[in-house]
Amino acid sequence: MRRALALLWLLVVAVALAYLGLRLSSGLVLRTDLLALLPHEADDAARRQADEAVTRALSARLVFLVGDADRERARAAAVRLGRRLAASGLAEVSSDAFGSERLRRMGALYAPYRQGLLSAQDRALLRGGHAEEVARRALSQVFGFVGTTSAALVRADPFLLTSDFFTGLPLPLSRLALDDGLLTVRDQGLTWVMVSARLLGQPYALDVQRRLDAALDLDGLTRDTPGLRVLKLGAVFFAQAGADQAMRETSRIGLVSVAGTVLVILLAFRALAPLGLGLLVIGTGVGTALAACLWLFGSLHVGALLFGVSLIGVAVDYALQYCTEIFAAPAPPAERLRRVFAGIGLGAATTIIGYLTLFLAPFPGLHQIAAFSAIGLAAAWLTVVLWLPALDRSRPPRHGRALLAAAAALLAFWRGTPRLSRPLLALLLLAGALGVPRLHADDDVHHLQSLSAPLVAQQRAIQRLTGSGDGSRFFLVSAADDETALQREESLAERLRPLVAAQALAGFQAPAQYVPSAARQRDNRRLVERALRPLLPAQLATLGLTAPPPPASSGDLPVLTLAQALRPGGPLPFLSLLVLRPGLHVVRLDGVARPALVAAAAQGLEGVRYVDPAGQFSALLGKYRQRALGLLALSALLMAPLLMLRYGPGPGLRLLLAPALAVALTPALRALGGSAFTFFDAMGLVLVLSIGVDYAVFLAESDGERARVTMLAVLLAACTALLSFGLLALSGVEAVHAFGTTMLLGILLAVLLAPLGERVGR
């Protein structure tokens, strides 16, 4: 029977490895968006659609500033860069420039409706009874030292209302000016030329990142033109930097973990056979898990791969429990397996329960981690049970007295030296009690990943040079139709303008600023008719113009609609980013300096909500941090029946004491060192509980002379686990670092306290 099961498992592993080889040969698809570890929740479908649309637009945008002391060199390099982008097929080069052609198309769009278009300033003056000031300003523009108008424009619009409307539009990139067809800014002796584009591929796909990097060849561009500087901004560049960091860490941690595990096994056993068996278990577990995850999810997140590498330190536990039995009384392989079978079986079950609770967290990345780890551990256990006795050719060792003596000393410390063990336990409890008041949560989503410092510096430089903001915060305006939404935006704009003047907000862009509501356009016509019509004869006389024909009744004139402004090929392409669908609009915010004050602007306005994705994600992280603690309690509740069934109600619960102490002390001791408690710390505690129960179960299943052998296996397992999970503490990604640090301290406590449950099984 065992032989048939071993052959069946061999077939399963062969199929899994063949599938893995096939996927690797066609190119492994890795996701690099670390925000995939976040919960994807929203208050409703409209909020989710707006959030996704804004995020998609921001993540697809590419911005480059090419700077040089020589204007011509900067322009030539910018043109070359634009051509490379276009030729790559990965991006669509766009222009935010308002050149002559675009201005002509804007004029064609707005001209038929100009009587209903007023800038916010002109509207305020006319409503306040200051029509004469509007007339005087128009005359100053016509007769000023530098004329800014044409005769045709003045003849059609004596008060220059349309010109003022254009000037008042919140056009993007306020510091840039059109210089011979290219958007340019002069700063500190350098001419900066902007090249902007829209990425056509997925910014978090490794293939897109690498192809774009090769197509741009920014190093070659600066090398060919000494003194040239290129600044870049885009989600794809941050994603590439994060992916490179994750892949470097995965390779480094995996290499050190494997090398450390090999060294531990060689030092402990001084033979190649246990090493070969251990590597077989690790390879089968990791390979099967990787193949299963690729089959289940289609692609793998680099975070799951990074966490999955740490599986090495747990998968080898079962092999170590089996192999260490050679230090006990001589016995054939089948007998050695029988000795540890109950312990590794129960240990595997409790650990897998701990991993599977991660499925209850709404984080796709953690789902992959849970699947990777649970499948890998199950595969490792099956390999130990079905293959190792048949492959084992180990001989009784001639060494091991020192190792067994060290293991026995730890057991004796807890068994027979209460004068030492009790003060140590009291000291740990006291340190934990001192740390509890210092426990504080940190749910800031920005701490999930450490952004590339050079890219952050370039982002800030681009925002300063162009006068733009990050645009991640916005107001969501929802209504039954576009007209109602535009009216609500106009009410919101009245509240936002004073905030811009008070520097609480750098600026904002709303669809209603480009296309006023029909009600506002009709009201503007009535306002112009009432306030400026009496001043028209004098204005025309001063300008030397004859009176135009009387206008048609304002009620008969058509109004500009959003549908007209949104037509393909129109002069306002960015407007489509603000109008998600009829009745659902976005008011984009730049430079939010006082978020609470800006958010308060929406109070009392029906259908208007302030949206701060990062802030809301942080709030969700706080909620799920609390849920993670619930998962921790659930893990213990799911483990308890298995332990009680094996050892009885009282002993089974006592066995949970050591792991529970490790779980309780870990965050308290970290707080004593000033560390915050995050969602990923809570997730780490779930696994600390699982691994701690493993160690306690192994010891509970041993007796007599075997106790020190089992303790030695537990110490070796802890060493390999520390080499895996502990190394994650060195990660530059904050979420991974927090997880690794918690695991490092938790495993140390779990192995130190494991002998507390050593006598439960007898």
Coordinates of N, CA and C in Angstrom, one line a residue, residues 548-729:
P548 N -22.6 95.9 -33.1 CA -23.0 94.6 -33.7 C -24.5 94.5 -33.8
P549 N -25.0 93.5 -34.6 CA -26.4 93.3 -34.6 C -26.9 92.8 -33.3
P550 N -28.2 93.1 -32.9 CA -28.7 92.7 -31.6 C -28.7 91.2 -31.5
P551 N -28.3 90.7 -30.3 CA -28.2 89.2 -30.1 C -29.6 88.6 -30.1
A552 N -29.6 87.3 -30.4 CA -30.9 86.6 -30.2 C -31.2 86.5 -28.8
S553 N -32.5 86.2 -28.5 CA -33.0 86.0 -27.1 C -32.1 84.9 -26.5
S554 N -31.7 85.1 -25.2 CA -30.9 84.1 -24.5 C -31.6 82.8 -24.4
G555 N -32.9 82.8 -24.4 CA -33.6 81.5 -24.3 C -33.5 80.7 -25.6
D556 N -33.2 81.4 -26.7 CA -33.2 80.7 -28.0 C -31.8 80.1 -28.3
L557 N -30.8 80.6 -27.6 CA -29.4 80.2 -27.9 C -29.1 78.8 -27.4
P558 N -28.4 78.0 -28.1 CA -28.0 76.6 -27.6 C -27.0 76.7 -26.5
V559 N -26.8 75.7 -25.8 CA -25.8 75.6 -24.7 C -24.8 74.5 -25.1
L560 N -23.6 74.7 -24.6 CA -22.5 73.7 -24.8 C -22.8 72.5 -23.8
T561 N -22.6 71.3 -24.3 CA -22.9 70.1 -23.5 C -21.6 69.3 -23.4
L562 N -21.6 68.5 -22.3 CA -20.4 67.6 -22.1 C -20.2 66.7 -23.3
A563 N -21.3 66.2 -23.8 CA -21.2 65.2 -24.9 C -20.4 65.8 -26.1
Q564 N -20.6 67.1 -26.4 CA -19.9 67.8 -27.4 C -18.4 67.9 -27.1
A565 N -18.1 68.3 -25.9 CA -16.7 68.5 -25.5 C -15.9 67.2 -25.4
L566 N -16.7 66.1 -25.2 CA -16.0 64.8 -25.1 C -15.9 64.0 -26.4
R567 N -16.3 64.6 -27.5 CA -16.2 63.9 -28.8 C -14.7 63.5 -29.1
P568 N -14.5 62.4 -29.7 CA -13.1 62.0 -30.0 C -12.4 63.0 -30.9
G569 N -11.1 63.2 -30.6 CA -10.4 64.2 -31.3 C -10.6 65.6 -30.9
G570 N -11.3 65.8 -29.8 CA -11.6 67.2 -29.3 C -10.4 67.8 -28.7
P571 N -10.5 69.1 -28.4 CA -9.3 69.8 -27.9 C -9.0 69.6 -26.4
L572 N -9.9 68.9 -25.7 CA -9.8 68.7 -24.2 C -9.8 67.2 -23.9
P573 N -8.7 66.5 -24.4 CA -8.7 65.0 -24.2 C -8.7 64.6 -22.7
F574 N -8.1 65.4 -21.8 CA -8.0 65.1 -20.4 C -9.4 65.1 -19.8
L575 N -10.4 65.7 -20.4 CA -11.7 65.8 -19.8 C -12.3 64.4 -19.6
S576 N -11.9 63.5 -20.5 CA -12.5 62.1 -20.3 C -12.0 61.5 -19.1
L577 N -10.9 61.9 -18.5 CA -10.5 61.4 -17.2 C -11.3 61.9 -16.0
L578 N -12.0 63.0 -16.3 CA -12.8 63.6 -15.2 C -14.3 63.2 -15.3
V579 N -14.7 62.7 -16.4 CA -16.1 62.2 -16.6 C -16.1 60.7 -16.8
L580 N -16.4 60.0 -15.8 CA -16.3 58.5 -15.8 C -17.5 57.9 -16.6
R581 N -18.7 58.5 -16.4 CA -19.9 58.1 -17.1 C -20.9 59.2 -16.9
P582 N -22.0 59.3 -17.6 CA -23.0 60.3 -17.3 C -23.4 60.4 -15.9
G583 N -23.3 61.5 -15.3 CA -23.7 61.7 -13.9 C -22.6 61.3 -12.9
L584 N -21.5 60.7 -13.3 CA -20.4 60.4 -12.3 C -19.2 61.1 -12.8
H585 N -18.8 62.1 -12.0 CA -17.7 63.0 -12.4 C -16.6 63.0 -11.3
V586 N -15.4 63.3 -11.6 CA -14.3 63.5 -10.7 C -13.8 64.9 -10.7
V587 N -13.6 65.5 -9.5 CA -13.0 66.8 -9.4 C -11.6 66.5 -8.8
R588 N -10.6 66.7 -9.7 CA -9.2 66.4 -9.4 C -8.6 67.5 -8.5
L589 N -7.8 67.1 -7.5 CA -7.2 68.1 -6.6 C -5.7 68.0 -6.7
D590 N -5.1 69.2 -6.7 CA -3.6 69.3 -6.7 C -3.2 70.0 -5.4
G591 N -2.1 69.5 -4.9 CA -1.4 70.1 -3.8 C -2.3 70.3 -2.6
V592 N -2.8 69.2 -2.1 CA -3.7 69.3 -0.9 C -2.8 69.5 0.3
A593 N -2.7 70.7 0.9 CA -1.9 71.0 2.0 C -2.6 70.8 3.3
R594 N -3.9 71.0 3.3 CA -4.7 70.8 4.6 C -5.9 69.9 4.2
P595 N -5.7 68.6 4.3 CA -6.7 67.6 3.9 C -8.0 67.8 4.6
A596 N -8.0 68.0 5.9 CA -9.2 68.1 6.7 C -10.1 69.2 6.2
L597 N -9.4 70.4 6.0 CA -10.2 71.6 5.5 C -10.7 71.4 4.1
V598 N -10.0 70.7 3.3 CA -10.5 70.5 1.9 C -11.6 69.5 1.9
A599 N -11.5 68.4 2.7 CA -12.6 67.4 2.9 C -13.9 68.1 3.4
A600 N -13.8 69.1 4.2 CA -14.9 69.7 4.8 C -15.7 70.5 3.8
A601 N -15.1 70.8 2.6 CA -15.8 71.6 1.6 C -17.0 70.8 1.0
A602 N -17.0 69.5 1.2 CA -18.1 68.7 0.6 C -19.3 68.6 1.6
Q603 N -19.1 69.0 2.8 CA -20.2 68.9 3.8 C -21.4 69.6 3.3
G604 N -22.5 68.9 3.4 CA -23.8 69.5 3.0 C -24.1 69.5 1.5
L605 N -23.2 69.1 0.7 CA -23.4 69.0 -0.7 C -23.8 67.6 -1.1
E606 N -25.1 67.5 -1.6 CA -25.6 66.2 -2.0 C -24.8 65.6 -3.1
G607 N -24.4 64.3 -3.0 CA -23.8 63.6 -4.0 C -22.3 63.9 -4.2
V608 N -21.7 64.6 -3.2 CA -20.3 65.0 -3.3 C -19.5 64.4 -2.2
R609 N -18.5 63.6 -2.5 CA -17.7 63.0 -1.5 C -16.2 63.2 -1.7
Y610 N -15.5 63.4 -0.6 CA -14.0 63.5 -0.7 C -13.4 62.2 -0.7
V611 N -12.5 61.9 -1.6 CA -11.9 60.6 -1.7 C -10.4 60.7 -1.6
D612 N -9.8 60.0 -0.6 CA -8.4 60.0 -0.4 C -8.0 58.5 -0.4
P613 N -7.6 57.9 -1.5 CA -7.4 56.5 -1.6 C -6.4 56.0 -0.6
A614 N -5.3 56.7 -0.4 CA -4.2 56.3 0.5 C -4.8 56.3 2.0
G615 N -5.5 57.4 2.3 CA -6.1 57.5 3.6 C -7.1 56.4 3.9
Q616 N -7.9 56.1 2.9 CA -8.9 55.1 3.1 C -8.3 53.7 3.1
F617 N -7.3 53.5 2.3 CA -6.5 52.2 2.4 C -5.9 52.0 3.8
S618 N -5.4 53.1 4.4 CA -4.8 53.0 5.7 C -5.9 52.7 6.7
A619 N -7.1 53.3 6.6 CA -8.2 53.0 7.5 C -8.6 51.5 7.4
L620 N -8.6 51.0 6.1 CA -8.9 49.6 5.9 C -7.8 48.7 6.5
L621 N -6.6 49.1 6.4 CA -5.5 48.3 7.0 C -5.7 48.2 8.5
G622 N -6.1 49.3 9.1 CA -6.4 49.3 10.6 C -7.5 48.3 10.9
K623 N -8.6 48.3 10.1 CA -9.7 47.4 10.3 C -9.2 45.9 10.1
Y624 N -8.4 45.7 9.1 CA -8.0 44.3 8.9 C -6.9 43.9 9.8
R625 N -6.2 44.8 10.4 CA -5.3 44.5 11.5 C -6.0 43.9 12.7
Q626 N -7.2 44.5 13.0 CA -8.0 44.0 14.0 C -8.6 42.6 13.6
R627 N -9.0 42.4 12.4 CA -9.5 41.2 11.9 C -8.4 40.1 12.0
A628 N -7.1 40.5 11.7 CA -6.0 39.5 11.8 C -5.9 39.0 13.2
L629 N -6.1 39.8 14.2 CA -6.1 39.3 15.5 C -7.2 38.3 15.8
G630 N -8.3 38.5 15.1 CA -9.4 37.5 15.1 C -9.0 36.2 14.5
L631 N -8.2 36.3 13.3 CA -7.7 35.1 12.7 C -6.8 34.4 13.6
L632 N -6.0 35.1 14.4 CA -5.1 34.5 15.3 C -5.9 33.6 16.4
A633 N -6.9 34.3 16.9 CA -7.8 33.5 17.9 C -8.5 32.3 17.2
L634 N -8.9 32.5 15.9 CA -9.5 31.4 15.2 C -8.5 30.3 15.0
S635 N -7.3 30.6 14.7 CA -6.3 29.6 14.5 C -6.2 28.7 15.7
A636 N -6.1 29.4 16.9 CA -6.0 28.7 18.1 C -7.2 27.8 18.4
L637 N -8.4 28.3 18.1 CA -9.6 27.6 18.3 C -9.7 26.3 17.4
L638 N -9.1 26.5 16.1 CA -9.1 25.3 15.2 C -8.1 24.3 15.6
M639 N -7.0 24.7 16.2 CA -6.0 23.8 16.6 C -6.4 23.1 17.9
A640 N -7.0 23.8 18.8 CA -7.3 23.2 20.1 C -8.1 21.8 20.0
P641 N -9.1 21.7 19.2 CA -9.8 20.3 19.2 C -8.8 19.2 18.8
L642 N -7.9 19.5 17.8 CA -6.9 18.4 17.5 C -6.0 18.0 18.6
L643 N -5.6 19.0 19.4 CA -4.7 18.8 20.5 C -5.5 18.1 21.7
M644 N -6.7 18.6 21.9 CA -7.5 18.0 23.0 C -7.9 16.5 22.6
L645 N -8.1 16.3 21.4 CA -8.4 14.9 21.0 C -7.2 14.0 21.2
R646 N -6.1 14.5 21.0 CA -4.8 13.7 21.1 C -4.4 13.5 22.5
Y647 N -4.5 14.6 23.3 CA -3.9 14.6 24.7 C -4.9 14.7 25.8
G648 N -6.1 15.0 25.5 CA -7.1 15.2 26.5 C -7.4 16.7 26.7
P649 N -8.5 17.1 27.2 CA -8.9 18.5 27.3 C -7.8 19.4 28.0
G650 N -7.5 19.0 29.3 CA -6.6 19.8 30.0 C -5.2 19.8 29.4
P651 N -4.5 18.7 29.2 CA -3.2 18.7 28.6 C -3.1 19.3 27.3
G652 N -4.2 19.1 26.5 CA -4.2 19.7 25.1 C -4.2 21.2 25.2
L653 N -4.9 21.8 26.1 CA -4.9 23.3 26.3 C -3.6 23.8 26.9
R654 N -3.0 23.0 27.8 CA -1.7 23.4 28.4 C -0.6 23.4 27.3
L655 N -0.7 22.5 26.3 CA 0.3 22.5 25.3 C 0.3 23.8 24.5
L656 N -0.8 24.5 24.5 CA -0.9 25.8 23.8 C -0.3 26.9 24.6
L657 N 0.1 26.6 25.8 CA 0.6 27.7 26.7 C 1.9 28.3 26.1
A658 N 2.9 27.5 25.7 CA 4.2 28.0 25.2 C 4.0 28.8 24.0
P659 N 3.3 28.3 22.9 CA 3.0 29.1 21.7 C 2.3 30.4 22.0
A660 N 1.3 30.3 23.0 CA 0.5 31.5 23.3 C 1.4 32.6 23.9
L661 N 2.3 32.2 24.8 CA 3.2 33.1 25.4 C 4.1 33.8 24.4
A662 N 4.6 33.0 23.4 CA 5.4 33.5 22.4 C 4.6 34.6 21.6
V663 N 3.4 34.3 21.3 CA 2.5 35.2 20.5 C 2.3 36.5 21.3
A664 N 2.0 36.3 22.6 CA 1.7 37.5 23.4 C 2.9 38.4 23.7
L665 N 4.1 37.7 23.8 CA 5.3 38.5 24.2 C 5.9 39.2 23.0
T666 N 5.8 38.6 21.8 CA 6.5 39.2 20.6 C 6.1 40.6 20.3
P667 N 4.8 41.0 20.2 CA 4.5 42.4 19.9 C 4.9 43.3 21.1
A668 N 4.8 42.8 22.3 CA 5.1 43.7 23.4 C 6.6 44.0 23.5
L669 N 7.4 42.9 23.2 CA 8.9 43.2 23.2 C 9.3 44.0 22.0
R670 N 8.6 43.9 20.9 CA 8.9 44.8 19.8 C 8.6 46.2 20.1
A671 N 7.4 46.4 20.8 CA 7.0 47.8 21.2 C 8.0 48.4 22.2
L672 N 8.6 47.5 23.0 CA 9.6 48.0 23.9 C 10.8 48.6 23.2
G673 N 11.1 48.1 22.0 CA 12.1 48.7 21.1 C 11.7 49.8 20.2
G674 N 10.4 50.2 20.4 CA 9.9 51.3 19.6 C 9.2 51.0 18.3
S675 N 9.0 49.7 18.0 CA 8.4 49.3 16.7 C 6.9 49.4 16.9
A676 N 6.2 49.8 15.8 CA 4.8 49.8 15.7 C 4.2 48.5 15.4
F677 N 2.9 48.3 15.6 CA 2.2 47.0 15.3 C 1.4 47.2 14.1
T678 N 1.6 46.4 13.1 CA 1.0 46.6 11.8 C 0.2 45.3 11.5
F679 N -0.6 45.4 10.4 CA -1.3 44.2 9.9 C -0.4 43.1 9.7
F680 N 0.8 43.3 9.1 CA 1.7 42.2 8.8 C 2.4 41.6 10.0
D681 N 2.5 42.4 11.1 CA 2.9 41.8 12.4 C 1.8 40.9 12.8
A682 N 0.6 41.3 12.7 CA -0.5 40.4 13.1 C -0.5 39.1 12.3
M683 N -0.3 39.2 11.0 CA -0.2 38.0 10.2 C 1.0 37.1 10.6
G684 N 2.1 37.7 11.0 CA 3.2 37.0 11.4 C 2.9 36.2 12.7
L685 N 2.1 36.8 13.6 CA 1.8 36.1 14.8 C 0.9 34.8 14.6
V686 N 0.1 34.9 13.5 CA -0.6 33.6 13.1 C 0.3 32.5 12.9
L687 N 1.4 32.8 12.2 CA 2.4 31.8 11.9 C 3.3 31.4 13.0
V688 N 3.6 32.4 13.9 CA 4.3 32.1 15.1 C 3.6 31.1 16.0
L689 N 2.2 31.3 16.0 CA 1.4 30.3 16.8 C 1.5 28.9 16.1
S690 N 1.4 28.9 14.8 CA 1.5 27.6 14.1 C 2.8 26.9 14.4
I691 N 3.9 27.6 14.2 CA 5.3 27.0 14.3 C 5.5 26.6 15.8
G692 N 5.1 27.5 16.7 CA 5.2 27.2 18.1 C 4.5 26.0 18.5
V693 N 3.3 25.8 18.0 CA 2.5 24.5 18.3 C 3.3 23.3 17.7
D694 N 3.9 23.5 16.5 CA 4.7 22.4 16.0 C 5.8 21.9 17.0
Y695 N 6.5 22.9 17.5 CA 7.6 22.6 18.4 C 7.1 21.9 19.6
A696 N 6.0 22.4 20.2 CA 5.4 21.8 21.4 C 4.9 20.4 21.1
V697 N 4.3 20.2 20.0 CA 3.8 18.9 19.7 C 4.9 17.9 19.5
F698 N 6.0 18.3 18.8 CA 7.1 17.4 18.6 C 7.6 16.9 20.0
L699 N 7.8 17.8 21.0 CA 8.3 17.5 22.3 C 7.2 16.6 23.1
A700 N 6.0 17.0 22.9 CA 4.9 16.2 23.6 C 4.9 14.8 23.1
E701 N 5.3 14.5 21.9 CA 5.3 13.1 21.4 C 6.5 12.3 21.7
S702 N 7.5 12.9 22.4 CA 8.7 12.2 22.7 C 8.7 11.9 24.2
D703 N 9.5 10.9 24.6 CA 9.7 10.5 26.0 C 11.0 9.9 26.2
G704 N 11.4 9.8 27.5 CA 12.6 9.2 27.8 C 13.8 9.7 27.1
E705 N 14.6 8.8 26.6 CA 15.9 9.1 25.9 C 15.6 9.9 24.6
R706 N 14.4 9.7 24.0 CA 14.1 10.4 22.8 C 13.8 11.9 22.9
A707 N 13.5 12.3 24.2 CA 13.2 13.7 24.4 C 14.3 14.6 24.0
R708 N 15.6 14.2 24.3 CA 16.7 15.1 23.9 C 16.9 15.1 22.4
V709 N 16.6 13.9 21.8 CA 16.7 13.8 20.4 C 15.7 14.7 19.7
T710 N 14.5 14.7 20.2 CA 13.5 15.5 19.6 C 13.8 17.0 19.8
M711 N 14.3 17.3 21.0 CA 14.7 18.7 21.3 C 15.8 19.2 20.4
L712 N 16.7 18.3 20.0 CA 17.8 18.6 19.0 C 17.1 18.9 17.7
A713 N 16.2 18.1 17.3 CA 15.5 18.3 16.0 C 14.7 19.6 16.0
V714 N 14.1 20.0 17.2 CA 13.4 21.3 17.3 C 14.4 22.4 17.1
L715 N 15.6 22.3 17.8 CA 16.6 23.4 17.7 C 17.1 23.5 16.2
L716 N 17.3 22.4 15.6 CA 17.7 22.5 14.2 C 16.6 23.1 13.3
A717 N 15.4 22.7 13.6 CA 14.3 23.3 12.8 C 14.2 24.8 13.0
A718 N 14.4 25.2 14.3 CA 14.3 26.6 14.6 C 15.4 27.4 13.9
C719 N 16.6 26.7 13.8 CA 17.7 27.4 13.1 C 17.4 27.6 11.6
T720 N 16.8 26.6 11.0 CA 16.4 26.8 9.6 C 15.3 27.8 9.4
A721 N 14.3 27.8 10.3 CA 13.2 28.7 10.3 C 13.7 30.1 10.4
L722 N 14.7 30.3 11.3 CA 15.3 31.7 11.5 C 16.0 32.1 10.3
L723 N 16.7 31.2 9.6 CA 17.4 31.5 8.4 C 16.4 31.9 7.3
S724 N 15.2 31.4 7.4 CA 14.2 31.8 6.3 C 13.4 33.0 6.7
F725 N 12.6 32.9 7.8 CA 11.8 34.0 8.2 C 12.6 35.2 8.8
G726 N 13.6 34.8 9.5 CA 14.4 35.9 10.2 C 15.1 36.8 9.2
L727 N 15.5 36.2 8.0 CA 16.2 37.0 7.0 C 15.2 38.0 6.4
L728 N 13.9 37.8 6.4 CA 12.9 38.7 5.9 C 13.0 40.1 6.6
A729 N 13.5 40.0 7.9 CA 13.7 41.3 8.6 C 14.7 42.2 8.0

